[in-house]
Coordinates of N, CA, C and O and ligand atoms in Angstrom, one line a residue:
M476 N 232.4 60.3 31.0 CA 232.9 60.4 29.5 C 233.5 59.3 28.9 O 234.0 58.4 29.5
D477 N 233.2 59.0 27.5 CA 234.0 57.9 26.8 C 234.4 58.6 25.6 O 234.6 59.7 25.3
R478 N 235.1 57.7 24.8 CA 235.6 58.3 23.5 C 234.8 58.1 22.5 O 235.5 58.0 21.1
S479 N 233.4 58.1 22.4 CA 232.6 57.8 21.4 C 232.7 58.7 20.4 O 232.5 58.7 19.1
E480 N 233.0 60.0 20.9 CA 233.0 61.2 19.9 C 234.5 61.4 19.6 O 234.7 62.6 19.1
G481 N 235.3 60.5 20.1 CA 236.6 60.6 19.4 C 237.8 61.3 20.4 O 238.8 61.5 20.1
D482 N 237.0 61.9 21.6 CA 238.0 62.6 22.5 C 239.2 61.7 22.9 O 238.6 60.8 23.7
V483 N 240.5 62.0 22.5 CA 241.5 61.1 23.1 C 241.8 61.7 24.5 O 242.9 61.0 25.1
H484 N 241.2 62.4 25.0 CA 241.4 63.1 26.6 C 240.5 62.9 27.2 O 240.0 63.7 28.3
P485 N 239.9 61.7 27.5 CA 238.7 61.3 28.4 C 238.9 61.6 29.9 O 238.1 61.8 30.5
L486 N 240.2 61.4 30.1 CA 240.4 61.6 31.6 C 241.2 62.9 32.1 O 241.6 63.0 33.0
G487 N 241.0 63.9 31.0 CA 241.6 65.2 31.3 C 242.8 65.2 30.4 O 243.3 64.3 29.9
N488 N 243.4 66.6 30.4 CA 244.5 66.5 29.4 C 245.9 66.1 29.9 O 246.5 66.5 31.0
P489 N 246.5 64.9 29.3 CA 247.7 64.4 29.8 C 248.9 65.1 29.4 O 249.9 64.5 29.8
H490 N 248.9 66.3 28.7 CA 250.0 66.7 28.2 C 250.8 67.8 29.2 O 251.4 68.9 28.8
Y491 N 250.8 67.4 30.5 CA 251.4 68.4 31.7 C 252.7 68.5 31.7 O 253.2 69.5 32.4
W492 N 253.6 67.6 30.9 CA 255.1 68.0 30.8 C 255.4 69.2 30.2 O 256.4 69.4 30.2
L493 N 254.3 69.8 29.6 CA 254.7 71.0 28.6 C 254.6 72.5 29.4 O 254.6 73.4 28.7
D494 N 254.4 72.1 30.7 CA 254.9 73.4 31.8 C 256.1 73.1 32.5 O 256.1 72.0 33.2
P495 N 257.0 73.8 32.3 CA 258.4 73.4 33.0 C 258.3 73.1 34.5 O 259.0 72.6 35.0
R496 N 257.3 74.0 35.1 CA 257.1 74.0 36.5 C 256.7 72.6 37.0 O 257.1 71.9 38.1
N497 N 256.0 71.9 36.0 CA 255.6 70.5 36.1 C 256.7 69.4 36.0 O 256.8 68.4 36.7
G498 N 257.7 69.8 35.2 CA 259.0 69.3 35.1 C 259.7 68.9 36.2 O 260.1 67.8 36.7
L499 N 259.8 70.0 37.2 CA 260.2 69.9 38.4 C 259.6 69.0 39.4 O 260.2 68.3 40.0
V500 N 258.3 69.0 39.3 CA 257.6 68.1 40.0 C 257.4 66.8 39.8 O 257.9 65.8 40.6
I501 N 257.6 66.4 38.3 CA 258.0 65.0 37.9 C 259.3 64.5 38.4 O 259.4 63.3 38.9
A502 N 260.2 65.2 38.1 CA 261.6 64.8 38.5 C 261.8 64.7 39.8 O 262.5 63.7 40.2
R503 N 261.1 65.4 40.8 CA 261.3 65.2 42.2 C 260.6 64.1 42.6 O 261.3 63.2 43.3
H504 N 259.6 63.6 41.9 CA 258.8 62.2 42.2 C 259.7 61.1 41.7 O 259.8 60.2 42.6
I505 N 260.4 61.4 40.7 CA 261.3 60.1 40.1 C 262.5 59.9 40.9 O 262.5 58.9 41.3
A506 N 263.1 61.3 41.3 CA 264.2 61.1 42.2 C 263.7 60.5 43.5 O 264.5 59.7 44.1
N507 N 262.7 61.0 44.1 CA 262.4 60.4 45.6 C 262.2 58.8 45.4 O 262.6 58.0 46.2
R508 N 261.5 58.3 44.2 CA 261.2 56.8 44.2 C 262.3 56.3 43.9 O 262.6 55.0 44.3
L509 N 263.5 56.6 43.1 CA 264.6 56.0 42.9 C 265.5 55.8 44.0 O 266.2 54.8 44.3
K510 N 265.4 56.8 45.0 CA 266.1 56.8 46.4 C 265.5 55.7 47.2 O 266.3 54.9 47.9
Q511 N 264.1 55.4 47.3 CA 263.6 54.5 47.9 C 263.8 53.2 47.2 O 264.0 52.3 48.0
L512 N 264.0 53.0 46.1 CA 264.1 51.7 45.4 C 265.8 51.4 45.4 O 266.1 50.1 45.5
D513 N 266.5 52.2 45.7 CA 268.0 52.0 45.3 C 268.7 53.1 46.4 O 269.5 53.8 46.2
P514 N 268.5 52.8 47.9 CA 268.8 53.5 48.9 C 270.4 53.7 48.6 O 271.0 54.8 49.3
Q515 N 271.2 52.9 48.3 CA 272.8 52.9 48.4 C 273.2 54.1 47.5 O 274.1 54.6 47.8
N516 N 272.3 54.3 46.6 CA 272.7 55.5 45.6 C 271.8 56.8 45.8 O 271.8 57.5 44.9
A517 N 271.2 56.8 46.8 CA 270.2 57.9 47.1 C 270.9 59.3 47.0 O 270.5 60.3 46.4
E518 N 272.2 59.3 47.5 CA 273.1 60.5 47.4 C 273.0 61.2 46.1 O 272.8 62.2 45.7
Q519 N 273.4 60.2 45.1 CA 273.6 60.5 43.8 C 272.4 60.9 43.1 O 272.4 61.9 42.3
Y520 N 271.2 60.2 43.4 CA 269.9 60.7 42.8 C 269.6 62.0 43.2 O 269.0 62.8 42.5
E521 N 269.7 62.4 44.5 CA 269.3 63.7 45.1 C 270.2 64.7 44.5 O 269.8 65.8 44.1
K522 N 271.6 64.4 44.3 CA 272.6 65.3 43.4 C 271.9 65.7 42.0 O 271.9 66.9 41.9
N523 N 271.6 64.2 41.5 CA 271.3 64.7 39.9 C 270.0 65.5 39.9 O 269.8 66.2 38.9
Y524 N 269.2 65.4 40.9 CA 267.8 66.1 40.9 C 268.1 67.7 41.2 O 267.7 68.4 40.5
Q525 N 269.0 67.8 42.2 CA 269.5 69.2 42.5 C 270.0 69.9 41.3 O 269.8 71.1 40.9
Q526 N 270.7 69.3 40.4 CA 271.6 69.7 39.3 C 270.4 70.1 38.3 O 270.5 71.2 37.7
F527 N 269.6 69.2 38.1 CA 268.2 69.4 37.0 C 267.6 70.5 37.4 O 267.4 71.4 36.6
E528 N 267.3 70.7 39.0 CA 266.3 71.8 39.2 C 267.3 73.2 39.0 O 266.6 73.9 38.7
T529 N 268.4 73.2 39.5 CA 269.1 74.5 39.4 C 269.1 74.9 37.8 O 268.8 76.1 37.7
K530 N 269.6 74.0 37.1 CA 269.5 74.3 35.6 C 268.2 74.7 35.0 O 268.2 75.7 34.3
L531 N 267.2 74.1 35.2 CA 266.0 74.2 34.8 C 265.4 75.6 35.3 O 264.7 76.5 34.3
K532 N 265.6 75.9 36.5 CA 265.0 77.2 37.1 C 265.9 78.3 36.5 O 265.4 79.3 36.2
E533 N 267.1 78.2 36.2 CA 267.8 79.3 35.4 C 267.2 79.4 34.1 O 267.0 80.8 33.8
K534 N 267.1 78.3 33.4 CA 266.5 78.5 32.1 C 265.2 78.9 32.1 O 264.6 79.9 31.2
M535 N 264.1 78.6 33.0 CA 263.2 79.1 33.1 C 262.8 80.7 33.2 O 262.0 81.3 32.6
A536 N 263.7 81.2 34.0 CA 263.9 82.6 34.3 C 264.0 83.3 33.0 O 263.5 84.3 32.4
A537 N 265.1 82.7 32.2 CA 265.7 83.3 30.8 C 264.4 83.1 29.9 O 264.2 84.2 29.2
W538 N 263.8 82.1 29.9 CA 262.4 82.1 28.9 C 261.5 82.9 29.1 O 260.8 83.5 28.2
Q539 N 261.3 83.2 30.8 CA 260.1 84.0 30.9 C 260.5 85.4 30.0 O 259.7 86.0 29.8
K540 N 261.6 86.0 30.5 CA 262.1 87.1 29.7 C 261.7 87.2 28.0 O 261.4 88.1 27.7
Q541 N 262.4 86.0 27.6 CA 262.4 86.0 26.1 C 260.6 85.9 25.8 O 260.4 86.3 24.6
L542 N 259.8 85.3 26.4 CA 258.5 85.2 26.2 C 257.7 86.4 26.2 O 256.5 86.6 25.6
A543 N 258.2 87.5 26.7 CA 257.3 88.6 26.8 C 256.5 89.1 25.7 O 255.5 89.6 25.8
P544 N 257.3 89.2 24.4 CA 256.5 89.5 23.2 C 255.4 88.6 22.8 O 254.7 89.0 22.2
L545 N 255.4 87.5 23.5 CA 254.5 86.3 23.1 C 253.3 86.4 23.9 O 252.1 86.0 23.7
R546 N 253.6 87.0 25.3 CA 252.5 87.0 26.4 C 251.2 87.7 25.7 O 251.2 89.0 25.2
G547 N 250.0 87.1 25.8 CA 248.7 87.6 25.4 C 248.4 87.5 23.9 O 247.3 87.7 23.3
K548 N 249.4 87.0 23.1 CA 249.4 86.7 21.7 C 248.4 85.3 21.6 O 248.5 84.5 21.9
K549 N 247.6 85.5 20.4 CA 246.8 84.4 20.1 C 247.5 83.4 19.0 O 248.1 84.0 18.1
I550 N 247.3 82.3 19.1 CA 247.4 81.0 18.2 C 246.4 80.2 18.0 O 245.5 80.1 18.9
I551 N 246.4 79.6 16.9 CA 245.6 78.5 16.6 C 246.6 77.2 16.8 O 247.5 77.1 16.1
A552 N 246.1 76.3 17.6 CA 246.9 74.9 17.9 C 246.3 73.7 17.2 O 244.9 73.7 16.9
Y553 N 246.9 72.8 16.5 CA 246.3 71.6 16.1 C 245.7 70.8 17.0 O 244.5 70.5 16.9
H554 N 246.3 70.4 17.9 CA 245.9 69.5 19.0 C 245.8 70.1 20.4 O 246.4 71.0 20.5
K555 N 245.2 69.5 21.3 CA 244.8 70.3 22.5 C 246.1 69.7 23.4 O 245.9 69.2 24.4
S556 N 247.4 70.1 22.8 CA 248.6 69.6 23.8 C 249.3 70.8 24.5 O 250.1 70.6 25.4
L557 N 248.8 72.1 24.2 CA 249.6 73.2 24.7 C 248.9 73.9 25.8 O 249.6 75.0 26.3
P558 N 247.7 73.6 26.3 CA 247.2 74.3 27.5 C 248.1 74.7 28.6 O 248.0 75.6 29.2
Y559 N 249.1 73.5 29.0 CA 249.9 73.6 30.3 C 251.0 74.6 29.7 O 251.3 75.6 30.5
F560 N 251.2 74.6 28.6 CA 252.5 75.7 28.0 C 251.9 76.9 28.1 O 252.5 78.0 28.3
A561 N 250.7 77.1 27.7 CA 250.0 78.4 27.4 C 250.0 78.9 28.7 O 250.0 80.2 29.0
D562 N 249.5 78.3 29.8 CA 249.5 78.8 31.2 C 250.7 79.3 31.7 O 250.6 80.2 32.2
W563 N 251.5 78.6 31.4 CA 253.1 79.0 31.9 C 253.6 80.4 31.0 O 254.1 81.2 31.5
S564 N 253.4 80.1 29.8 CA 254.1 81.1 28.8 C 253.3 82.4 28.6 O 253.7 83.3 28.2
G565 N 251.9 82.5 28.7 CA 251.1 83.5 28.7 C 250.4 83.6 27.3 O 249.7 84.3 26.9
I566 N 250.7 82.7 26.4 CA 250.3 82.7 25.0 C 248.8 82.2 25.1 O 248.6 81.4 26.0
V567 N 248.1 82.6 24.1 CA 246.6 82.4 24.2 C 246.2 81.5 23.1 O 246.4 81.7 22.1
I568 N 245.6 80.1 23.4 CA 245.3 79.3 22.2 C 243.7 79.6 22.1 O 242.8 79.4 22.9
A569 N 243.5 80.4 21.0 CA 242.3 80.9 20.5 C 241.2 79.6 19.9 O 240.1 79.8 19.9
G570 N 242.0 78.8 19.6 CA 241.1 77.7 18.9 C 242.1 76.5 18.4 O 243.3 76.7 18.4
F571 N 241.5 75.4 18.0 CA 242.3 74.1 17.6 C 241.8 73.7 16.4 O 240.6 73.8 16.0
V572 N 242.6 73.3 15.5 CA 242.4 72.8 14.1 C 241.4 71.5 14.3 O 240.4 71.4 13.4
E573 N 241.8 70.6 15.2 CA 240.9 69.5 15.5 C 239.8 69.9 16.3 O 239.9 70.8 17.2
P574 N 238.4 69.7 15.8 CA 237.4 69.9 16.4 C 237.2 69.4 17.7 O 236.7 70.2 18.8
K575 N 237.9 68.1 18.0 CA 237.7 67.6 19.5 C 239.2 66.9 19.2 O 239.7 66.3 18.3
P576 N 239.8 66.8 20.7 CA 241.4 66.3 20.6 C 241.1 64.7 19.8 O 240.2 63.9 20.4
G577 N 241.8 64.5 19.0 CA 241.8 63.1 18.2 C 240.8 63.2 16.9 O 241.1 62.2 16.2
I578 N 240.1 64.1 16.9 CA 239.3 64.3 15.4 C 239.9 65.0 14.5 O 239.9 66.4 14.8
P579 N 240.1 64.6 13.3 CA 240.6 65.6 12.3 C 239.6 66.5 11.8 O 238.3 66.2 11.9
P580 N 240.0 67.7 11.5 CA 239.1 68.5 11.0 C 238.2 68.3 9.7 O 238.7 67.7 8.9
N581 N 236.9 68.7 9.7 CA 236.0 68.7 8.6 C 235.9 70.0 8.1 O 236.4 71.0 8.5
P582 N 235.4 70.2 6.8 CA 235.5 71.4 6.0 C 234.7 72.5 6.8 O 235.1 73.4 6.7
G583 N 233.6 72.0 7.4 CA 233.0 73.4 8.2 C 233.6 73.7 9.3 O 233.8 75.1 9.5
H584 N 234.5 73.0 10.0 CA 235.3 73.6 11.1 C 236.4 74.3 10.7 O 236.6 75.2 11.2
L585 N 237.0 74.0 9.5 CA 238.1 74.9 8.8 C 237.3 76.0 8.4 O 238.2 77.1 8.7
L586 N 236.3 76.1 7.8 CA 235.8 77.4 7.5 C 235.3 78.5 8.8 O 235.9 79.4 8.5
S587 N 235.0 77.6 9.7 CA 234.7 78.6 11.0 C 236.1 79.0 11.4 O 236.2 80.1 12.0
L588 N 237.3 78.4 11.3 CA 238.3 78.6 11.7 C 239.0 79.9 11.0 O 239.6 80.7 11.6
I589 N 238.8 79.8 9.6 CA 239.1 80.6 8.7 C 238.4 82.4 9.1 O 239.1 83.1 9.1
D590 N 237.3 81.9 9.5 CA 236.4 83.3 9.9 C 237.3 83.7 11.2 O 237.4 85.1 11.3
K591 N 237.4 83.0 12.1 CA 238.0 83.3 13.5 C 239.4 83.8 13.2 O 239.5 85.0 13.9
I592 N 240.2 83.4 12.5 CA 241.6 83.9 12.4 C 241.5 85.2 11.6 O 242.2 86.0 11.9
K593 N 240.6 85.4 10.6 CA 240.4 86.6 10.0 C 239.9 87.7 11.0 O 240.5 88.8 11.1
S594 N 238.7 87.4 11.7 CA 238.2 88.2 12.4 C 238.9 88.8 13.8 O 238.9 90.0 14.1
E595 N 239.5 87.7 14.3 CA 240.6 88.2 15.4 C 241.9 88.4 15.1 O 242.8 88.4 16.0
K596 N 242.3 88.4 13.8 CA 243.5 88.7 13.5 C 244.7 87.7 14.0 O 245.5 88.4 14.7
I597 N 244.5 86.3 14.2 CA 245.2 85.5 14.7 C 246.6 85.2 13.8 O 246.1 85.0 12.7
P598 N 247.6 85.5 14.1 CA 248.8 85.6 13.3 C 249.5 84.2 13.0 O 250.3 84.1 12.1
L599 N 249.3 83.3 13.9 CA 250.0 81.9 14.0 C 249.4 80.7 14.2 O 248.5 80.6 15.0
I600 N 249.4 79.8 13.4 CA 249.1 78.2 13.5 C 250.2 77.3 13.9 O 251.4 77.5 13.2
V601 N 249.8 76.7 15.0 CA 251.1 75.7 15.3 C 250.6 74.2 15.6 O 249.7 73.9 16.0
S602 N 251.5 73.6 14.8 CA 251.1 72.0 14.9 C 252.2 71.1 15.4 O 253.4 71.4 15.1
E603 N 251.9 70.0 16.2 CA 252.9 69.3 16.6 C 253.4 68.3 15.1 O 252.5 68.4 14.2
N604 N 254.6 67.9 15.2 CA 255.1 67.3 13.8 C 254.3 65.9 13.5 O 254.9 65.8 12.3
F605 N 253.8 65.4 14.4 CA 253.4 64.0 13.7 C 251.8 64.3 13.2 O 251.4 63.1 12.9
Y606 N 251.3 65.3 13.2 CA 249.8 65.6 12.6 C 250.1 66.0 11.0 O 251.0 66.6 10.5
D607 N 249.1 65.7 10.3 CA 248.9 65.9 8.9 C 248.9 67.5 8.7 O 248.2 68.3 9.3
P608 N 250.2 68.2 8.1 CA 250.1 69.5 7.9 C 249.1 70.1 7.2 O 249.0 71.3 7.1
K609 N 248.3 69.4 6.2 CA 247.8 69.9 5.1 C 246.6 70.9 5.6 O 246.4 72.1 5.3
P610 N 245.7 70.5 6.7 CA 244.9 71.4 7.1 C 245.3 72.7 7.7 O 244.8 74.0 7.4
S611 N 246.5 72.6 8.4 CA 247.0 73.8 9.0 C 247.6 74.9 7.8 O 247.4 76.0 7.9
E612 N 248.2 73.9 6.7 CA 248.9 74.6 5.7 C 247.5 75.6 5.0 O 247.8 76.6 4.4
Q613 N 246.5 74.9 4.8 CA 245.3 75.3 4.0 C 244.8 76.6 4.8 O 244.6 77.7 4.2
L614 N 244.8 76.5 6.2 CA 244.3 77.6 7.1 C 245.4 78.9 6.9 O 244.7 79.9 6.6
A615 N 246.6 78.5 6.8 CA 247.5 79.6 6.5 C 247.6 80.3 5.2 O 247.4 81.4 5.3
E616 N 247.3 79.5 4.3 CA 247.1 80.0 2.9 C 246.0 80.8 2.8 O 246.1 81.8 2.2
K617 N 245.0 80.4 3.5 CA 243.5 81.1 3.0 C 243.4 82.5 4.1 O 242.6 83.4 3.8
T618 N 244.3 82.6 5.2 CA 244.1 83.6 6.1 C 245.5 84.4 6.0 O 245.5 85.6 6.5
G619 N 246.5 84.0 5.4 CA 247.8 85.0 5.8 C 248.6 84.4 7.0 O 249.6 85.3 7.2
A620 N 247.9 83.7 7.9 CA 248.6 83.5 9.1 C 249.8 82.5 8.7 O 250.1 82.0 7.9
K621 N 250.8 82.7 9.8 CA 252.0 81.8 9.6 C 251.7 80.5 10.2 O 251.0 80.2 11.1
F622 N 252.5 79.5 9.6 CA 252.4 78.0 10.0 C 253.6 77.5 10.6 O 254.5 77.6 9.7
I623 N 253.7 77.0 12.0 CA 254.9 76.5 12.4 C 254.8 74.9 12.8 O 253.7 74.6 13.3
V624 N 255.8 74.2 12.5 CA 255.6 72.9 13.3 C 256.7 72.7 14.4 O 257.6 73.2 14.4
I625 N 256.0 72.0 15.4 CA 256.8 72.0 16.5 C 256.8 70.5 17.1 O 255.9 69.7 16.9
S626 N 257.9 70.1 18.0 CA 257.8 68.9 18.7 C 257.6 69.2 20.1 O 257.9 70.1 20.6
T627 N 256.5 68.4 20.6 CA 256.0 68.6 22.0 C 256.8 67.3 22.8 O 256.0 67.1 24.1
S628 N 257.6 66.5 22.4 CA 258.0 65.6 23.3 C 259.6 65.2 23.1 O 260.2 65.5 21.9
V629 N 260.3 65.0 23.9 CA 261.9 64.8 24.0 C 262.1 63.6 22.8 O 261.4 62.6 22.9
N630 N 263.3 63.9 22.0 CA 263.4 63.0 20.8 C 262.3 62.9 19.8 O 262.3 62.2 18.9
G631 N 261.3 64.1 20.0 CA 260.3 64.0 19.0 C 260.7 64.8 17.5 O 260.0 64.7 16.6
D632 N 262.0 65.1 17.8 CA 262.8 65.9 16.8 C 264.3 66.0 16.9 O 264.6 66.0 18.0
P633 N 265.0 65.7 15.9 CA 266.5 65.7 16.1 C 267.1 66.9 17.0 O 267.9 66.7 17.5
S634 N 266.4 67.8 17.0 CA 267.0 69.1 17.7 C 266.3 68.8 19.2 O 267.0 70.0 20.0
V635 N 265.7 68.3 19.5 CA 265.2 68.2 20.9 C 265.8 67.0 21.5 O 265.2 65.5 21.5
K636 N 266.7 67.0 22.2 CA 267.5 65.7 22.9 C 267.3 65.9 24.2 O 267.4 64.6 25.0
T637 N 266.9 66.7 24.9 CA 266.7 67.0 26.3 C 265.3 67.6 26.8 O 264.7 68.4 25.7
Y638 N 265.0 67.7 28.0 CA 263.8 68.3 28.5 C 264.0 69.8 28.1 O 263.0 70.6 27.7
E639 N 265.1 70.4 28.4 CA 265.4 71.7 28.3 C 265.0 72.2 26.8 O 264.6 73.2 26.3
D640 N 265.7 71.3 25.9 CA 265.5 71.5 24.4 C 264.3 71.7 24.2 O 263.9 72.4 23.3
L641 N 263.3 70.9 24.7 CA 261.8 71.1 24.3 C 261.4 72.3 24.3 O 260.7 72.9 23.3
F642 N 261.7 73.1 25.4 CA 261.4 74.5 25.8 C 262.2 75.3 24.9 O 261.6 76.4 24.3
E643 N 263.5 75.2 24.8 CA 264.2 76.1 24.0 C 263.8 76.1 22.5 O 263.7 77.1 22.2
V644 N 263.8 75.0 22.0 CA 263.4 75.2 20.6 C 262.2 75.5 20.3 O 261.6 76.3 19.4
M645 N 261.1 75.2 21.1 CA 259.6 75.7 20.8 C 259.6 77.3 20.8 O 259.1 77.8 20.1
I646 N 260.3 77.7 22.0 CA 260.2 79.3 22.3 C 260.8 79.8 21.1 O 260.4 81.0 20.4
Q647 N 261.9 79.5 20.6 CA 262.8 79.9 19.4 C 261.8 80.1 18.1 O 261.8 81.0 17.4
K648 N 261.2 78.9 18.0 CA 260.3 78.8 16.8 C 259.1 79.9 17.0 O 258.8 80.6 16.0
L649 N 258.5 79.8 18.1 CA 257.4 80.8 18.3 C 257.9 82.1 18.2 O 257.3 83.0 17.5
L650 N 259.1 82.5 18.6 CA 259.6 83.9 18.7 C 260.1 84.1 17.2 O 259.8 85.4 16.6
G651 N 260.6 83.2 16.4 CA 260.9 83.4 15.1 C 259.9 83.7 14.1 O 259.9 84.2 13.1
A652 N 258.5 83.2 14.5 CA 257.2 83.4 13.7 C 256.7 84.6 13.9 O 255.6 84.9 13.3
Q653 N 257.1 85.6 14.8 CA 256.4 86.8 15.1 C 256.8 87.9 14.0 O 257.8 87.7 13.4
Ligands
ZN1871 ZN1 246.5 64.7 23.3

């Protein structure tokens, strides 16, 4: 594969941190590497990791309960950044505003999405905050679906200061749009 058709995910989907289970794996690797590089402080790195794991696992259990009404619900997403989140949360991504990752929508693609949203009664369009909101707003206007903007990275939005905030804020926004 190459990027000739604009796909910005030629090596597979890179948005793996949007499943909190993967956050634990990432943190474990970082802690292990830090322990190797700085063995004098190994105990502290391990303690920090354990704290992160305990807190995140508690949150994950709470989030899973909150996510119950969203499980199996369809959304349209702007960019292909939420498949990992969908896998964990049970939300179903029925289509993307971008025809391919990194390619802005053309009128034909938007028309086919309008048909899809109407025929499948998809209630919600979700976009990351750094993409042009206009195509998503148009889709919402033409179909009656709601449109919300989310941050998919830490510090991507003033309300998202930690890894936990990332999910907390996203889940509350998704629930608020029901
Ligand atoms: Zn991407």
